[in-house]
Amino acid sequence: LEFRRVLFRSIDIFFVDNAKDMCDFTQIGDPWLADHPRTQEILDEMAKVVPSVFETDLWSSMPFHFGEENSPNHTYCKYKLVPEEVPPGSEPDYDDPHYLHADLLQRLQTGEARLKFYVQLRTNPETMPLDRATVRWSEKESQPIHVATLILPQQDITARGQAEYGETLSFHPWRTLKAHEPVGSIAEARKVVYQASAELRRNVNGEP
C-alpha cells in the first residue's frame, strides 16, 4: 500500500496544483474548498472505491525528467502501470479496512502478476504543464508507450520476516537517477517531507 500511496496513485492527477496550494489547503481546510471547486471535484474522484491494486490503472500523477536536462533529447514524462495478467481474486470485503492487503495476499499466493509499465512523454508544454498537478496530460495528445513489464512472482507476503523487511524500506519519488528526477514544487516538498517521515519512523522503531 505504501508503494501505491507514494509512487503511484489510482488517479492520474493531484488535488492541488502546487506546494503553496497544498499548504493553504492544509492550513485552511474546508473553507479553502469553497474558492477552489476543482480541488473538491478531484477529491470526490479520488474517493472512488478500488477493488484491488491489480484491477485498476495506476499513475505517477507527477511529471519526471526524461533524460539529462542539458541533452538535446531531454523532455519530461509521466508513468503509468496497467494490469496485464493477474491472478483472480474473490469479492472484496469492503468492511475490512485492510481489504486491499487481503486481496494482494490471496492473489499472489496463487500466481504471479504482470503489469505493463508505460511512459507518457510531454509533447505540448501548453497543455501538459509541469507545476499544475490538477491538469491531466491527454493520452490522445500523447499516447503512453509500453516500455517494460513489471513481474511480481508468486509469493506469501505474510511470510516470516516480510513485515520486518518492509519496515526498513523507504520509498519516495526521488530514489532515482538524476536523469529521471521528479519535477515541480509538490515533488520538491515531498522530498523533504518523506525524508523526515522516514527518519521519524526509523527512530521510533529503533532502526538504524
Coordinates of C-alpha atoms in Angstrom, one line a residue:
L1 CA 0.0 0.0 0.0
E2 CA 2.9 2.3 0.7
F3 CA 4.1 1.6 -2.9
R4 CA 0.7 2.7 -4.2
R5 CA 0.4 5.7 -1.9
V6 CA 3.8 7.2 -2.6
L7 CA 4.9 6.2 -6.0
F8 CA 1.7 5.5 -7.9
R9 CA -2.0 6.6 -7.5
S10 CA -5.3 5.3 -8.8
I11 CA -5.9 8.7 -10.4
D12 CA -3.8 10.5 -13.0
I13 CA -3.9 13.9 -11.4
F14 CA -3.4 15.5 -7.9
F15 CA -6.0 17.5 -6.0
V16 CA -4.0 20.8 -5.8
D17 CA -1.7 22.4 -8.4
N18 CA 1.4 23.1 -6.4
A19 CA 3.1 23.1 -3.0
K20 CA 1.7 26.5 -2.0
D21 CA -1.9 25.3 -2.7
M22 CA -1.2 22.2 -0.6
C23 CA 0.0 24.3 2.3
D24 CA -3.0 26.7 2.1
F25 CA -5.5 23.7 1.9
T26 CA -3.8 22.0 4.9
Q27 CA -4.0 25.2 7.0
I28 CA -7.4 26.5 6.0
G29 CA -9.3 23.2 5.3
D30 CA -12.9 23.2 4.1
P31 CA -13.3 27.0 3.7
W32 CA -10.5 26.9 1.1
L33 CA -12.5 24.4 -1.0
A34 CA -15.3 27.0 -1.5
D35 CA -12.9 29.0 -3.6
H36 CA -11.4 26.0 -5.3
P37 CA -14.2 23.8 -6.7
R38 CA -11.7 22.0 -8.9
T39 CA -10.0 20.6 -5.9
Q40 CA -13.3 19.4 -4.5
E41 CA -14.1 17.6 -7.8
I42 CA -10.8 15.8 -7.7
L43 CA -11.2 14.8 -4.1
D44 CA -14.5 13.3 -4.9
E45 CA -12.9 11.4 -7.8
M46 CA -10.1 10.2 -5.5
A47 CA -12.7 8.8 -3.1
K48 CA -13.7 6.1 -5.6
V49 CA -13.6 2.5 -4.4
V50 CA -10.7 0.5 -5.8
P51 CA -11.5 -3.3 -5.5
S52 CA -7.8 -4.4 -6.0
V53 CA -4.5 -2.9 -6.9
F54 CA -4.5 -5.5 -9.6
E55 CA -7.7 -4.3 -11.1
T56 CA -7.0 -0.6 -11.7
D57 CA -4.6 1.5 -13.7
L58 CA -2.0 3.4 -11.6
W59 CA -0.3 6.7 -12.4
S60 CA 2.6 8.7 -11.2
S61 CA 0.4 11.8 -11.3
M62 CA 3.6 14.0 -11.1
P63 CA 6.0 14.6 -14.0
F64 CA 9.6 13.5 -14.2
H65 CA 12.7 14.4 -16.2
F66 CA 13.2 12.2 -19.2
G67 CA 16.9 12.2 -19.9
E68 CA 19.7 14.5 -18.8
E69 CA 18.5 18.1 -18.6
N70 CA 21.2 19.5 -20.9
S71 CA 20.9 16.8 -23.6
P72 CA 19.2 17.6 -26.9
N73 CA 16.6 14.9 -26.5
H74 CA 15.6 15.9 -22.9
T75 CA 11.9 16.2 -22.2
Y76 CA 9.5 15.3 -19.4
C77 CA 7.2 12.4 -18.8
K78 CA 4.7 10.7 -16.5
Y79 CA 4.5 7.0 -15.7
K80 CA 1.6 4.5 -15.8
L81 CA 1.0 0.9 -14.7
V82 CA -1.6 -1.2 -16.3
P83 CA -2.5 -4.8 -15.2
E84 CA -1.8 -7.3 -17.9
E85 CA -2.1 -10.8 -16.4
V86 CA -3.1 -11.1 -12.7
P87 CA -4.3 -14.0 -10.5
P88 CA -8.0 -14.0 -10.0
G89 CA -9.4 -12.7 -6.7
S90 CA -12.6 -13.1 -4.7
E91 CA -15.2 -10.4 -3.9
P92 CA -13.6 -7.9 -1.6
D93 CA -14.9 -7.3 1.9
Y94 CA -15.2 -3.5 2.0
D95 CA -16.0 -3.6 5.7
D96 CA -12.4 -4.7 6.3
P97 CA -10.2 -1.6 6.3
H98 CA -7.3 -3.8 5.1
Y99 CA -9.2 -5.4 2.3
L100 CA -6.6 -4.4 -0.3
H101 CA -3.9 -6.2 1.7
A102 CA -6.1 -9.3 2.0
D103 CA -6.7 -9.2 -1.8
L104 CA -3.0 -8.9 -2.5
L105 CA -2.2 -11.7 -0.2
Q106 CA -4.7 -14.1 -1.8
R107 CA -3.8 -13.3 -5.4
L108 CA 0.0 -13.6 -5.0
Q109 CA -0.4 -16.9 -3.2
T110 CA -1.9 -18.4 -6.3
G111 CA 0.3 -17.0 -9.1
E112 CA 2.5 -14.2 -10.5
A113 CA 1.2 -10.8 -11.5
R114 CA 2.3 -8.9 -14.6
L115 CA 1.8 -5.2 -15.1
K116 CA 2.7 -3.1 -18.1
F117 CA 4.9 -0.1 -17.4
Y118 CA 4.2 2.9 -19.7
V119 CA 5.9 6.2 -20.3
Q120 CA 3.9 9.2 -21.4
L121 CA 6.1 11.9 -23.0
R122 CA 5.4 15.6 -22.7
T123 CA 4.6 16.7 -26.3
N124 CA 2.9 20.1 -25.6
P125 CA 4.1 22.5 -22.9
E126 CA 0.9 24.4 -23.1
T127 CA -1.5 21.6 -22.3
M128 CA 1.0 19.5 -20.3
P129 CA 2.2 21.9 -17.5
L130 CA 4.9 20.8 -15.0
D131 CA 3.6 22.6 -11.9
R132 CA -0.1 22.4 -12.3
A133 CA -0.8 18.9 -11.0
T134 CA -4.6 19.2 -11.4
V135 CA -4.2 19.3 -15.2
R136 CA -4.5 15.9 -17.0
W137 CA -2.0 15.1 -19.7
S138 CA -4.2 13.9 -22.5
E139 CA -3.5 10.4 -23.7
K140 CA -5.0 11.4 -27.1
E141 CA -2.3 14.1 -27.4
S142 CA 0.5 11.8 -26.2
Q143 CA -0.3 8.1 -26.1
P144 CA 1.6 6.3 -23.3
I145 CA 4.4 4.0 -24.6
H146 CA 4.8 0.4 -23.2
V147 CA 8.5 0.2 -22.3
A148 CA 8.7 -2.7 -19.8
T149 CA 6.7 -5.3 -17.8
L150 CA 6.8 -5.5 -14.1
I151 CA 6.6 -9.1 -12.8
L152 CA 5.6 -9.8 -9.2
P153 CA 6.4 -13.5 -8.6
Q154 CA 4.1 -15.9 -6.7
Q155 CA 4.8 -15.4 -3.0
D156 CA 3.4 -15.2 0.5
I157 CA 3.6 -11.6 1.5
T158 CA 3.0 -12.6 5.1
A159 CA 6.0 -15.0 5.2
R160 CA 8.2 -14.7 8.3
G161 CA 10.4 -11.7 8.1
Q162 CA 8.5 -9.9 5.3
A163 CA 6.8 -7.3 7.6
E164 CA 10.1 -6.6 9.3
Y165 CA 11.8 -6.2 6.0
G166 CA 9.2 -3.9 4.8
E167 CA 9.5 -1.7 7.9
T168 CA 13.2 -1.0 6.9
L169 CA 12.3 0.2 3.4
S170 CA 11.8 3.8 2.4
F171 CA 10.0 4.6 -0.8
H172 CA 9.9 8.0 -2.3
P173 CA 9.9 9.5 -5.9
W174 CA 13.4 10.9 -5.5
R175 CA 15.0 7.5 -5.2
T176 CA 16.1 7.6 -8.8
L177 CA 18.8 8.6 -11.3
K178 CA 19.3 12.4 -11.8
A179 CA 18.1 12.0 -15.4
H180 CA 14.7 10.8 -14.1
E181 CA 14.2 13.0 -11.1
P182 CA 10.6 14.3 -10.4
V183 CA 9.7 17.9 -11.3
G184 CA 7.5 20.6 -9.7
S185 CA 7.0 22.2 -6.3
I186 CA 5.0 19.3 -4.9
A187 CA 7.8 17.0 -5.8
E188 CA 10.3 19.3 -4.0
A189 CA 8.1 19.4 -0.9
R190 CA 7.7 15.6 -0.9
K191 CA 11.5 15.2 -0.9
V192 CA 11.7 17.0 2.4
V193 CA 8.6 15.6 4.0
Y194 CA 9.2 11.9 3.1
Q195 CA 12.8 12.1 4.3
A196 CA 11.6 13.5 7.6
S197 CA 8.9 10.9 7.9
A198 CA 11.2 8.0 7.2
E199 CA 13.7 9.3 9.8
L200 CA 11.0 9.6 12.4
R201 CA 9.6 6.1 11.6
R202 CA 13.1 4.5 11.9
N203 CA 13.8 6.4 15.1
V204 CA 10.5 5.2 16.7
N205 CA 11.1 1.6 15.5
G206 CA 14.7 1.6 16.7
E207 CA 16.0 1.1 13.1
P208 CA 19.5 2.4 12.0

